[in-house]
Structures are given as C-alpha cells and as structure tokens.
PDB file of C-alpha atoms and ligand atoms in Angstrom:
ATOM      1  CA  MET T   1      -0.038   0.071  -0.155  1.00  0.00           C
ATOM      2  CA  HIS T   2       1.101   3.415  -0.497  1.00  0.00           C
ATOM      3  CA  PHE T   3      -0.558   6.812  -0.407  1.00  0.00           C
ATOM      4  CA  ASN T   4      -2.102   8.175  -3.821  1.00  0.00           C
ATOM      5  CA  TRP T   5      -3.655  11.025  -2.146  1.00  0.00           C
ATOM      6  CA  GLY T   6      -3.056  13.287   0.874  1.00  0.00           C
ATOM      7  CA  ALA T   7       0.020  11.866   1.912  1.00  0.00           C
ATOM      8  CA  GLN T   8       1.208  14.983   3.526  1.00  0.00           C
ATOM      9  CA  HIS T   9      -1.188  15.220   6.143  1.00  0.00           C
ATOM     10  CA  SER T  10      -1.418  11.170   6.765  1.00  0.00           C
ATOM     11  CA  GLU T  11       0.868   8.906   8.408  1.00  0.00           C
ATOM     12  CA  ALA T  12       2.049   5.618   8.321  1.00  0.00           C
ATOM     13  CA  LEU T  13       2.163   4.426  11.667  1.00  0.00           C
ATOM     14  CA  GLY T  14       5.697   2.966  12.952  1.00  0.00           C
ATOM     15  CA  THR T  15       4.293  -0.695  14.026  1.00  0.00           C
ATOM     16  CA  GLY T  16       4.120  -2.050  10.383  1.00  0.00           C
ATOM     17  CA  ASP T  17       4.039  -1.455   6.569  1.00  0.00           C
ATOM     18  CA  ASP T  18       0.177  -1.597   6.627  1.00  0.00           C
ATOM     19  CA  ASP T  19      -0.675   0.279   9.622  1.00  0.00           C
ATOM     20  CA  VAL T  20      -2.279   3.677   8.128  1.00  0.00           C
ATOM     21  CA  THR T  21      -3.797   6.587   9.477  1.00  0.00           C
ATOM     22  CA  LEU T  22      -6.231   8.357   7.267  1.00  0.00           C
ATOM     23  CA  VAL T  23      -6.888  11.927   7.719  1.00  0.00           C
ATOM     24  CA  LEU T  24      -9.112  14.461   6.342  1.00  0.00           C
ATOM     25  CA  ASP T  25      -9.181  18.270   7.348  1.00  0.00           C
ATOM     26  CA  GLN T  26     -10.051  21.101   5.496  1.00  0.00           C
ATOM     27  CA  THR T  27      -6.901  21.111   3.171  1.00  0.00           C
ATOM     28  CA  SER T  28      -7.685  17.600   2.155  1.00  0.00           C
ATOM     29  CA  GLY T  29      -8.722  14.045   2.088  1.00  0.00           C
ATOM     30  CA  SER T  30      -6.294  11.221   1.866  1.00  0.00           C
ATOM     31  CA  GLY T  31      -5.844   7.732   0.586  1.00  0.00           C
ATOM     32  CA  THR T  32      -4.117   4.465  -0.138  1.00  0.00           C
ATOM     33  CA  GLU T  33      -3.571   2.159  -2.906  1.00  0.00           C
ATOM     34  CA  SER T  34      -2.196  -1.264  -3.251  1.00  0.00           C
ATOM     35  CA  ASN T  35       0.978  -1.958  -5.169  1.00  0.00           C
ATOM     36  CA  GLY T  36      -0.262  -4.640  -7.281  1.00  0.00           C
ATOM     37  CA  SER T  37      -3.719  -5.327  -8.852  1.00  0.00           C
ATOM     38  CA  PHE T  38      -5.691  -8.623  -8.254  1.00  0.00           C
ATOM     39  CA  LEU T  39      -8.382 -10.776 -10.418  1.00  0.00           C
ATOM     40  CA  PHE T  40      -9.973 -12.728  -7.457  1.00  0.00           C
ATOM     41  CA  GLY T  41      -9.144 -13.140  -3.625  1.00  0.00           C
ATOM     42  CA  SER T  42      -9.859 -12.458  -0.346  1.00  0.00           C
ATOM     43  CA  PHE T  43      -8.669  -9.033   1.094  1.00  0.00           C
ATOM     44  CA  GLU T  44      -8.914  -8.240   4.576  1.00  0.00           C
ATOM     45  CA  MET T  45      -8.900  -4.967   6.625  1.00  0.00           C
ATOM     46  CA  LEU T  46      -9.038  -4.167  10.167  1.00  0.00           C
ATOM     47  CA  ILE T  47     -10.522  -0.698  10.396  1.00  0.00           C
ATOM     48  CA  LYS T  48     -11.574   1.706  13.330  1.00  0.00           C
ATOM     49  CA  LEU T  49     -13.426   4.515  11.964  1.00  0.00           C
ATOM     50  CA  VAL T  50     -13.666   8.421  12.876  1.00  0.00           C
ATOM     51  CA  PRO T  51     -14.613   8.895  16.436  1.00  0.00           C
ATOM     52  CA  GLY T  52     -17.179  11.465  17.590  1.00  0.00           C
ATOM     53  CA  ASP T  53     -18.666  13.744  15.104  1.00  0.00           C
ATOM     54  CA  SER T  54     -17.931  12.397  11.484  1.00  0.00           C
ATOM     55  CA  ALA T  55     -20.751  13.443   9.845  1.00  0.00           C
ATOM     56  CA  GLY T  56     -20.263  14.498   6.284  1.00  0.00           C
ATOM     57  CA  THR T  57     -16.997  12.347   6.192  1.00  0.00           C
ATOM     58  CA  VAL T  58     -16.887   9.054   4.053  1.00  0.00           C
ATOM     59  CA  THR T  59     -14.286   6.413   4.709  1.00  0.00           C
ATOM     60  CA  ALA T  60     -13.997   3.862   2.283  1.00  0.00           C
ATOM     61  CA  TYR T  61     -12.201   0.348   1.729  1.00  0.00           C
ATOM     62  CA  TYR T  62     -12.900  -0.894  -2.184  1.00  0.00           C
ATOM     63  CA  LEU T  63     -11.427  -2.441  -4.961  1.00  0.00           C
ATOM     64  CA  SER T  64     -11.572  -1.285  -8.365  1.00  0.00           C
ATOM     65  CA  SER T  65     -10.062  -1.566 -11.639  1.00  0.00           C
ATOM     66  CA  GLY T  66     -10.387   2.334 -12.696  1.00  0.00           C
ATOM     67  CA  GLY T  67     -11.109   3.042 -16.275  1.00  0.00           C
ATOM     68  CA  GLU T  68     -14.159   4.106 -18.139  1.00  0.00           C
ATOM     69  CA  LYS T  69     -16.185   0.831 -17.976  1.00  0.00           C
ATOM     70  CA  HIS T  70     -14.651   0.104 -14.344  1.00  0.00           C
ATOM     71  CA  ASP T  71     -15.638  -2.894 -12.158  1.00  0.00           C
ATOM     72  CA  GLU T  72     -15.541  -1.723  -8.201  1.00  0.00           C
ATOM     73  CA  ILE T  73     -16.565  -3.777  -4.856  1.00  0.00           C
ATOM     74  CA  ASP T  74     -17.315  -1.211  -2.157  1.00  0.00           C
ATOM     75  CA  PHE T  75     -17.336  -0.783   1.688  1.00  0.00           C
ATOM     76  CA  GLU T  76     -18.159   2.808   2.339  1.00  0.00           C
ATOM     77  CA  PHE T  77     -18.704   4.183   6.016  1.00  0.00           C
ATOM     78  CA  LEU T  78     -20.949   6.927   6.207  1.00  0.00           C
ATOM     79  CA  GLY T  79     -20.340   9.240   9.347  1.00  0.00           C
ATOM     80  CA  ASN T  80     -22.921  10.513  11.537  1.00  0.00           C
ATOM     81  CA  ILE T  81     -23.258  13.198  14.272  1.00  0.00           C
ATOM     82  CA  SER T  82     -22.047  12.265  17.661  1.00  0.00           C
ATOM     83  CA  GLY T  83     -23.609   9.347  19.244  1.00  0.00           C
ATOM     84  CA  GLN T  84     -25.606   8.371  16.275  1.00  0.00           C
ATOM     85  CA  PRO T  85     -24.643   5.347  14.308  1.00  0.00           C
ATOM     86  CA  TYR T  86     -22.775   5.153  10.982  1.00  0.00           C
ATOM     87  CA  THR T  87     -23.964   3.609   7.994  1.00  0.00           C
ATOM     88  CA  ILE T  88     -21.975   0.937   6.557  1.00  0.00           C
ATOM     89  CA  GLN T  89     -22.835   0.902   2.683  1.00  0.00           C
ATOM     90  CA  THR T  90     -21.856  -1.766   0.050  1.00  0.00           C
ATOM     91  CA  ASN T  91     -22.164  -1.337  -3.553  1.00  0.00           C
ATOM     92  CA  ILE T  92     -20.858  -3.051  -6.606  1.00  0.00           C
ATOM     93  CA  PHE T  93     -19.758  -1.467 -10.254  1.00  0.00           C
ATOM     94  CA  THR T  94     -19.862  -3.635 -13.384  1.00  0.00           C
ATOM     95  CA  ARG T  95     -18.435  -2.347 -16.416  1.00  0.00           C
ATOM     96  CA  GLY T  96     -18.933   1.121 -15.384  1.00  0.00           C
ATOM     97  CA  GLY T  97     -22.314   0.491 -14.116  1.00  0.00           C
ATOM     98  CA  GLY T  98     -23.290   0.715 -10.205  1.00  0.00           C
ATOM     99  CA  GLY T  99     -25.969   1.770  -8.347  1.00  0.00           C
ATOM    100  CA  ARG T 100     -26.477  -1.445  -6.395  1.00  0.00           C
ATOM    101  CA  GLU T 101     -26.242  -0.103  -2.612  1.00  0.00           C
ATOM    102  CA  GLN T 102     -27.056  -1.757   0.354  1.00  0.00           C
ATOM    103  CA  GLN T 103     -27.026  -0.316   3.717  1.00  0.00           C
ATOM    104  CA  PHE T 104     -26.613  -1.601   7.338  1.00  0.00           C
ATOM    105  CA  LYS T 105     -26.378  -0.194  10.953  1.00  0.00           C
ATOM    106  CA  PRO T 106     -23.485  -1.498  12.542  1.00  0.00           C
ATOM    107  CA  TRP T 107     -24.457  -4.117  15.489  1.00  0.00           C
ATOM    108  CA  PHE T 108     -21.317  -2.656  17.153  1.00  0.00           C
ATOM    109  CA  ASP T 109     -19.534   0.613  17.593  1.00  0.00           C
ATOM    110  CA  PRO T 110     -17.370   0.657  14.844  1.00  0.00           C
ATOM    111  CA  THR T 111     -15.184   3.677  16.338  1.00  0.00           C
ATOM    112  CA  ALA T 112     -14.440   2.127  19.535  1.00  0.00           C
ATOM    113  CA  ASP T 113     -12.237  -0.493  18.167  1.00  0.00           C
ATOM    114  CA  PHE T 114     -10.927  -2.374  14.966  1.00  0.00           C
ATOM    115  CA  HIS T 115     -13.269  -4.393  13.083  1.00  0.00           C
ATOM    116  CA  ASN T 116     -12.505  -6.473   9.991  1.00  0.00           C
ATOM    117  CA  TYR T 117     -13.954  -5.933   6.821  1.00  0.00           C
ATOM    118  CA  THR T 118     -13.392  -8.527   4.147  1.00  0.00           C
ATOM    119  CA  ILE T 119     -14.195  -8.708   0.455  1.00  0.00           C
ATOM    120  CA  HIS T 120     -14.239 -12.515  -0.954  1.00  0.00           C
ATOM    121  CA  TRP T 121     -14.157 -12.178  -4.748  1.00  0.00           C
ATOM    122  CA  ASN T 122     -14.009 -15.376  -6.803  1.00  0.00           C
ATOM    123  CA  PRO T 123     -15.819 -16.223 -10.037  1.00  0.00           C
ATOM    124  CA  SER T 124     -18.960 -17.506  -8.702  1.00  0.00           C
ATOM    125  CA  HIS T 125     -19.586 -14.528  -6.044  1.00  0.00           C
ATOM    126  CA  VAL T 126     -18.473 -11.760  -4.238  1.00  0.00           C
ATOM    127  CA  VAL T 127     -19.165 -11.660  -0.490  1.00  0.00           C
ATOM    128  CA  TRP T 128     -18.859  -8.790   2.050  1.00  0.00           C
ATOM    129  CA  TYR T 129     -17.782  -9.660   5.587  1.00  0.00           C
ATOM    130  CA  VAL T 130     -17.842  -7.949   8.663  1.00  0.00           C
ATOM    131  CA  ASP T 131     -16.019  -9.698  11.388  1.00  0.00           C
ATOM    132  CA  ASN T 132     -16.419 -13.104   9.415  1.00  0.00           C
ATOM    133  CA  ILE T 133     -20.067 -12.753   9.118  1.00  0.00           C
ATOM    134  CA  SER T 134     -21.419 -12.374   5.701  1.00  0.00           C
ATOM    135  CA  ILE T 135     -23.797  -9.858   5.083  1.00  0.00           C
ATOM    136  CA  ARG T 136     -24.116  -9.410   1.421  1.00  0.00           C
ATOM    137  CA  VAL T 137     -23.775 -11.701  -1.815  1.00  0.00           C
ATOM    138  CA  TYR T 138     -23.368 -10.942  -5.124  1.00  0.00           C
ATOM    139  CA  ARG T 139     -23.733 -13.829  -7.349  1.00  0.00           C
ATOM    140  CA  ASN T 140     -22.728 -14.580 -10.911  1.00  0.00           C
ATOM    141  CA  TYR T 141     -25.644 -14.772 -13.450  1.00  0.00           C
ATOM    142  CA  GLU T 142     -23.704 -13.882 -16.050  1.00  0.00           C
ATOM    143  CA  ASN T 143     -25.042 -16.609 -18.233  1.00  0.00           C
ATOM    144  CA  GLU T 144     -28.269 -15.079 -17.570  1.00  0.00           C
ATOM    145  CA  THR T 145     -26.882 -11.812 -18.975  1.00  0.00           C
ATOM    146  CA  ILE T 146     -26.318 -10.048 -15.582  1.00  0.00           C
ATOM    147  CA  PRO T 147     -23.195  -8.491 -15.624  1.00  0.00           C
ATOM    148  CA  TYR T 148     -20.532  -9.676 -13.361  1.00  0.00           C
ATOM    149  CA  PRO T 149     -17.166  -8.469 -12.578  1.00  0.00           C
ATOM    150  CA  ASN T 150     -14.328 -11.331 -13.925  1.00  0.00           C
ATOM    151  CA  GLN T 151     -12.539  -9.942 -16.841  1.00  0.00           C
ATOM    152  CA  GLN T 152     -10.606  -6.725 -15.250  1.00  0.00           C
ATOM    153  CA  ALA T 153      -8.152  -6.738 -12.354  1.00  0.00           C
ATOM    154  CA  MET T 154      -8.739  -4.511  -9.422  1.00  0.00           C
ATOM    155  CA  ARG T 155      -6.451  -2.456  -7.301  1.00  0.00           C
ATOM    156  CA  VAL T 156      -7.140  -2.066  -3.364  1.00  0.00           C
ATOM    157  CA  TYR T 157      -8.038   1.603  -2.030  1.00  0.00           C
ATOM    158  CA  SER T 158      -8.807   2.987   1.132  1.00  0.00           C
ATOM    159  CA  SER T 159      -9.657   6.921   1.783  1.00  0.00           C
ATOM    160  CA  ILE T 160     -11.288   9.184   3.711  1.00  0.00           C
ATOM    161  CA  TRP T 161     -12.741  12.171   2.209  1.00  0.00           C
ATOM    162  CA  ASN T 162     -15.688  15.205   2.665  1.00  0.00           C
ATOM    163  CA  ALA T 163     -19.144  13.697   1.301  1.00  0.00           C
ATOM    164  CA  ASP T 164     -21.031  16.189   3.237  1.00  0.00           C
ATOM    165  CA  SER T 165     -22.987  17.160  -0.401  1.00  0.00           C
ATOM    166  CA  TRP T 166     -24.871  13.882   0.018  1.00  0.00           C
ATOM    167  CA  ALA T 167     -23.733  11.591   2.558  1.00  0.00           C
ATOM    168  CA  THR T 168     -25.641  12.740   5.632  1.00  0.00           C
ATOM    169  CA  ARG T 169     -29.378  13.085   5.389  1.00  0.00           C
ATOM    170  CA  GLY T 170     -28.917  13.647   1.430  1.00  0.00           C
ATOM    171  CA  GLY T 171     -26.400  16.970   2.319  1.00  0.00           C
ATOM    172  CA  LEU T 172     -28.260  18.701   5.197  1.00  0.00           C
ATOM    173  CA  VAL T 173     -25.784  17.788   7.901  1.00  0.00           C
ATOM    174  CA  LYS T 174     -22.497  19.769   7.140  1.00  0.00           C
ATOM    175  CA  ILE T 175     -18.914  18.730   8.260  1.00  0.00           C
ATOM    176  CA  VAL T 176     -17.861  20.612  11.365  1.00  0.00           C
ATOM    177  CA  TRP T 177     -14.503  21.728  10.579  1.00  0.00           C
ATOM    178  CA  THR T 178     -13.880  22.794  14.181  1.00  0.00           C
ATOM    179  CA  LYS T 179     -13.867  18.918  14.772  1.00  0.00           C
ATOM    180  CA  ALA T 180     -11.125  18.346  12.435  1.00  0.00           C
ATOM    181  CA  PRO T 181      -8.805  16.422  12.032  1.00  0.00           C
ATOM    182  CA  PHE T 182     -11.087  13.371  11.228  1.00  0.00           C
ATOM    183  CA  VAL T 183      -9.017  10.116  11.681  1.00  0.00           C
ATOM    184  CA  ALA T 184      -9.912   6.904  10.555  1.00  0.00           C
ATOM    185  CA  ARG T 185      -7.049   4.281  11.566  1.00  0.00           C
ATOM    186  CA  LEU T 186      -6.455   0.871   9.519  1.00  0.00           C
ATOM    187  CA  ARG T 187      -4.267  -1.978  10.249  1.00  0.00           C
ATOM    188  CA  ARG T 188      -3.360  -5.278   8.730  1.00  0.00           C
ATOM    189  CA  PHE T 189      -4.126  -5.253   5.469  1.00  0.00           C
ATOM    190  CA  ARG T 190      -4.280  -8.721   4.509  1.00  0.00           C
ATOM    191  CA  VAL T 191      -4.303  -9.805   0.687  1.00  0.00           C
ATOM    192  CA  ARG T 192      -4.435 -13.162  -0.524  1.00  0.00           C
ATOM    193  CA  ALA T 193      -5.341 -12.815  -4.128  1.00  0.00           C
ATOM    194  CA  CYS T 194      -4.070 -13.757  -7.694  1.00  0.00           C
ATOM    195  CA  GLU T 195      -1.939 -11.377  -8.675  1.00  0.00           C
ATOM    196  CA  TYR T 196      -2.444  -9.845 -12.354  1.00  0.00           C
ATOM    197  CA  ASP T 197       0.275  -9.711 -14.905  1.00  0.00           C
ATOM    198  CA  GLY T 198      -1.109  -9.445 -18.279  1.00  0.00           C
ATOM    199  CA  PRO T 199      -4.272 -10.706 -20.166  1.00  0.00           C
ATOM    200  CA  LEU T 200      -3.086 -14.525 -19.538  1.00  0.00           C
ATOM    201  CA  SER T 201      -3.873 -14.133 -15.947  1.00  0.00           C
ATOM    202  CA  ILE T 202      -7.772 -14.015 -16.575  1.00  0.00           C
ATOM    203  CA  ASN T 203      -7.864 -17.816 -17.428  1.00  0.00           C
ATOM    204  CA  ARG T 204      -4.937 -18.527 -14.570  1.00  0.00           C
ATOM    205  CA  CYS T 205      -6.749 -16.501 -12.059  1.00  0.00           C
ATOM    206  CA  ALA T 206     -10.152 -18.341 -12.660  1.00  0.00           C
ATOM    207  CA  GLU T 207      -8.697 -21.680 -12.269  1.00  0.00           C
ATOM    208  CA  PRO T 208      -9.752 -23.571  -9.022  1.00  0.00           C
ATOM    209  CA  THR T 209      -6.121 -24.469  -8.630  1.00  0.00           C
ATOM    210  CA  PRO T 210      -4.639 -24.948  -4.803  1.00  0.00           C
ATOM    211  CA  PRO T 211      -2.860 -21.591  -4.878  1.00  0.00           C
ATOM    212  CA  ASN T 212      -6.320 -20.020  -5.902  1.00  0.00           C
ATOM    213  CA  TRP T 213      -8.108 -21.593  -2.761  1.00  0.00           C
ATOM    214  CA  TRP T 214     -10.244 -18.766  -3.038  1.00  0.00           C
ATOM    215  CA  THR T 215     -12.001 -20.196  -6.251  1.00  0.00           C
ATOM    216  CA  SER T 216     -12.346 -23.543  -5.060  1.00  0.00           C
ATOM    217  CA  PRO T 217     -15.566 -25.289  -4.218  1.00  0.00           C
ATOM    218  CA  PRO T 218     -16.043 -24.565  -0.538  1.00  0.00           C
ATOM    219  CA  TYR T 219     -15.745 -20.921  -1.658  1.00  0.00           C
ATOM    220  CA  SER T 220     -18.293 -20.638  -4.380  1.00  0.00           C
ATOM    221  CA  GLN T 221     -21.086 -20.953  -2.170  1.00  0.00           C
ATOM    222  CA  LEU T 222     -21.806 -19.987   1.577  1.00  0.00           C
ATOM    223  CA  THR T 223     -22.562 -22.742   4.212  1.00  0.00           C
ATOM    224  CA  PHE T 224     -25.716 -23.363   5.752  1.00  0.00           C
ATOM    225  CA  VAL T 225     -24.317 -21.718   8.819  1.00  0.00           C
ATOM    226  CA  GLU T 226     -23.263 -18.642   7.162  1.00  0.00           C
ATOM    227  CA  SER T 227     -26.249 -17.936   5.005  1.00  0.00           C
ATOM    228  CA  ASN T 228     -28.394 -18.039   8.379  1.00  0.00           C
ATOM    229  CA  GLN T 229     -26.338 -15.760  10.061  1.00  0.00           C
ATOM    230  CA  MET T 230     -26.676 -13.460   6.948  1.00  0.00           C
ATOM    231  CA  ASN T 231     -30.168 -13.776   6.890  1.00  0.00           C
ATOM    232  CA  SER T 232     -30.318 -12.764  10.554  1.00  0.00           C
ATOM    233  CA  ILE T 233     -28.230  -9.816  10.168  1.00  0.00           C
ATOM    234  CA  ARG T 234     -29.850  -8.779   7.004  1.00  0.00           C
ATOM    235  CA  ASN T 235     -33.378  -9.041   9.084  1.00  0.00           C
ATOM    236  CA  ASP T 236     -32.201  -6.921  11.813  1.00  0.00           C
ATOM    237  CA  SER T 237     -29.574  -4.351  10.494  1.00  0.00           C
ATOM    238  CA  MET T 238     -30.207  -3.527   6.848  1.00  0.00           C
ATOM    239  CA  ILE T 239     -31.717  -0.402   6.024  1.00  0.00           C
ATOM    240  CA  TYR T 240     -31.659   0.183   2.261  1.00  0.00           C
ATOM    241  CA  ASP T 241     -31.933  -2.248  -0.259  1.00  0.00           C
ATOM    242  CA  TYR T 242     -31.749  -1.354  -3.933  1.00  0.00           C
ATOM    243  CA  CYS T 243     -33.657  -4.305  -5.131  1.00  0.00           C
ATOM    244  CA  LYS T 244     -36.551  -2.745  -2.969  1.00  0.00           C
ATOM    245  CA  ASP T 245     -36.357   0.457  -4.187  1.00  0.00           C
ATOM    246  CA  PHE T 246     -39.252   0.352  -6.940  1.00  0.00           C
ATOM    247  CA  ASN T 247     -39.469   3.903  -7.239  1.00  0.00           C
ATOM    248  CA  ARG T 248     -35.883   4.731  -7.963  1.00  0.00           C
ATOM    249  CA  PHE T 249     -35.910   1.763 -10.726  1.00  0.00           C
ATOM    250  CA  ASN T 250     -39.439   2.936 -11.940  1.00  0.00           C
ATOM    251  CA  ARG T 251     -40.527  -0.671 -11.533  1.00  0.00           C
ATOM    252  CA  LEU T 252     -37.893  -1.457 -13.815  1.00  0.00           C
ATOM    253  CA  MET T 253     -35.735  -3.435 -11.171  1.00  0.00           C
ATOM    254  CA  PRO T 254     -32.074  -4.829 -11.949  1.00  0.00           C
ATOM    255  CA  GLY T 255     -31.926  -8.578 -13.172  1.00  0.00           C
ATOM    256  CA  GLU T 256     -30.094  -9.881 -10.273  1.00  0.00           C
ATOM    257  CA  CYS T 257     -32.935  -8.366  -7.950  1.00  0.00           C
ATOM    258  CA  PHE T 258     -35.328 -11.427  -9.532  1.00  0.00           C
ATOM    259  CA  LYS T 259     -32.551 -13.842  -8.404  1.00  0.00           C
ATOM    260  CA  PRO T 260     -31.714 -15.877  -5.634  1.00  0.00           C
ATOM    261  CA  GLN T 261     -28.765 -13.706  -4.097  1.00  0.00           C
ATOM    262  CA  TYR T 262     -26.843 -16.655  -2.625  1.00  0.00           C
TER     263      TYR T 262
HETATM  264  C1  NAG R 301     -27.682   9.164  11.580  1.00  0.00           C
HETATM  265  O1  NAG R 301     -28.296   9.077  12.659  1.00  0.00           O
HETATM  266  C2  NAG R 301     -29.955   9.084  12.297  1.00  0.00           C
HETATM  267  C3  NAG R 301     -30.414   8.730  13.516  1.00  0.00           C
HETATM  268  O2  NAG R 301     -30.271   7.795  14.374  1.00  0.00           O
HETATM  269  C4  NAG R 301     -30.008   8.338  11.146  1.00  0.00           C
HETATM  270  O3  NAG R 301     -31.586   8.301  11.168  1.00  0.00           O
HETATM  271  C5  NAG R 301     -29.432   8.551  10.001  1.00  0.00           C
HETATM  272  O4  NAG R 301     -29.449   7.522   9.103  1.00  0.00           O
HETATM  273  C6  NAG R 301     -27.801   8.400  10.228  1.00  0.00           C
HETATM  274  N1  NAG R 301     -26.988   8.952   9.278  1.00  0.00           N
HETATM  275  C7  NAG R 301     -26.089   8.361   8.611  1.00  0.00           C
HETATM  276  C8  NAG R 301     -25.227   8.676   7.527  1.00  0.00           C
HETATM  277  O5  NAG R 301     -25.715   7.080   9.074  1.00  0.00           O
END
C-alpha cells in the first residue's frame, strides 16, 4: 500500500507497513492504493472509524479496476453526528454500472475498536464480510446476461473524504470543521489474491487450483451456517436495499434482484 492522495498530512504508523492513518481536514482528504492489481481473492482490512462527530465524512475500503467501464466492489462508511450510528454501505459496479447499494446499521460501535472488513471475490460470487459474518452476496448470473466482474483486475484502495454534499441525510448535515482532523485507522491489510500480470492472468486466476483456494468449491457458495447468519443480520440491520427501491428504478428492477442472492 502507498498513499496516492493526501500523504502530506496522513501517516503510516511505525508498527508495520500496513498500519495507516487516514486524515481528513479542511485542506484535503487522503487515500492509499495497493501496489499490485488482482483478479479474485480475499482482501481483509481492520478498520477503526472516525470517532465522535463524523457527519459528512466518508471512509471507504474498496477494490476498483479504474478506467471508463470500471468494476468496483465497495465498503463505504458514512459518518454521523456524535452518538448517532454510522451507515455501512456496500455497492458493486460492473463495466461502469453501479447503483446497487445495500446499507446496514452496525451492530457494534465501529469507532471504539478495530473491526474486520473483508471482500471475498471469486468467479462464482462476491461476499462482503464484517467480522467474519457475511452480510451480502452478489452471485454470478452472467449466463443470464447479468454482468459480473471477472474480466478486469482491481487494485485495493482506502480513503477518507468530505461527502457532506450527500452522505448525511442527503447533504443536510455539514461537516463541523472545528472537529477536524478526522482520523480513521487501518491495520493488518491482508491480501491473498491472484496477482494480475497481463491478459493471460484472466484464465490462470479463474482456475480452481490450490494456489487459488478462494475459487475452490467450498468458497463458491455460503455454508448453511453462513447463510443463516446472513439472513439474521440482514433482517435486523439492513436499512436500505436497492432491490426494494421500486420508485428509484421506476419498477424496472435490475435483473439480479429477481435471482436468489446466494
Ligand atoms: C445518523 O443517525 C440518524 C439517527 O439515528 C439516522 O437516521 C441516519 O440515517 C444516520 N446517518 C447516517 C449517514 O448514517
């Protein structure tokens, strides 16, 4: 990981290469980018979000291919005024198309301690995990013409920025700059993934070989226990689901909304 933005006021903590402090103040946000790019794998990060008054800030941990028709898999953490809960937003873009937000209220205080946020991505599905609990799955229904990210390698990014134009109640709550700097801490970045080194990687990375363990059959579907856990978290903690937002899509819901999600 290296800073690709705002390095002048952020810092790598001394305890390890991957311990990073992301800072947002009135001069700038900041962000990091992985050195390599990857096609499928498991991407883990421990994150402790901005404590106190964080309204209008967004901290993000995501994979992105960049480019015009980009693929992207997101965790975004929308700050809130002091004492009010964060929103954990997940999203996925395929060939430039996003708009697949699902949001959750954390069932813990994400600012009090580090929590594990993992993206598991293989040819069968993408799974978002929070502290080893799967909260969302996006399955590959490519053979039913629903796009799936499997042709473009992605890099891993983290960032913090000012999103007070939209993040808090549609932009009604502004960042209180007297509370700056806003600091999010990231630790123990762990990538176990297929490193991309050119077009031949597209086949190599998709093969269910032992080095690509994340593509092997046990990882192509949630276990019974995982899907039960996910159902209960989604029942208790999901606060927005694009697949239920009929007005937004004028009742022309995205194709995957009609499919079993896992
Ligand atoms: C902030 O907290 C309020 C009250 O609990 C909640 O309605 C709102 O969705 C929260 N905002 C964000 C951005 O999470």
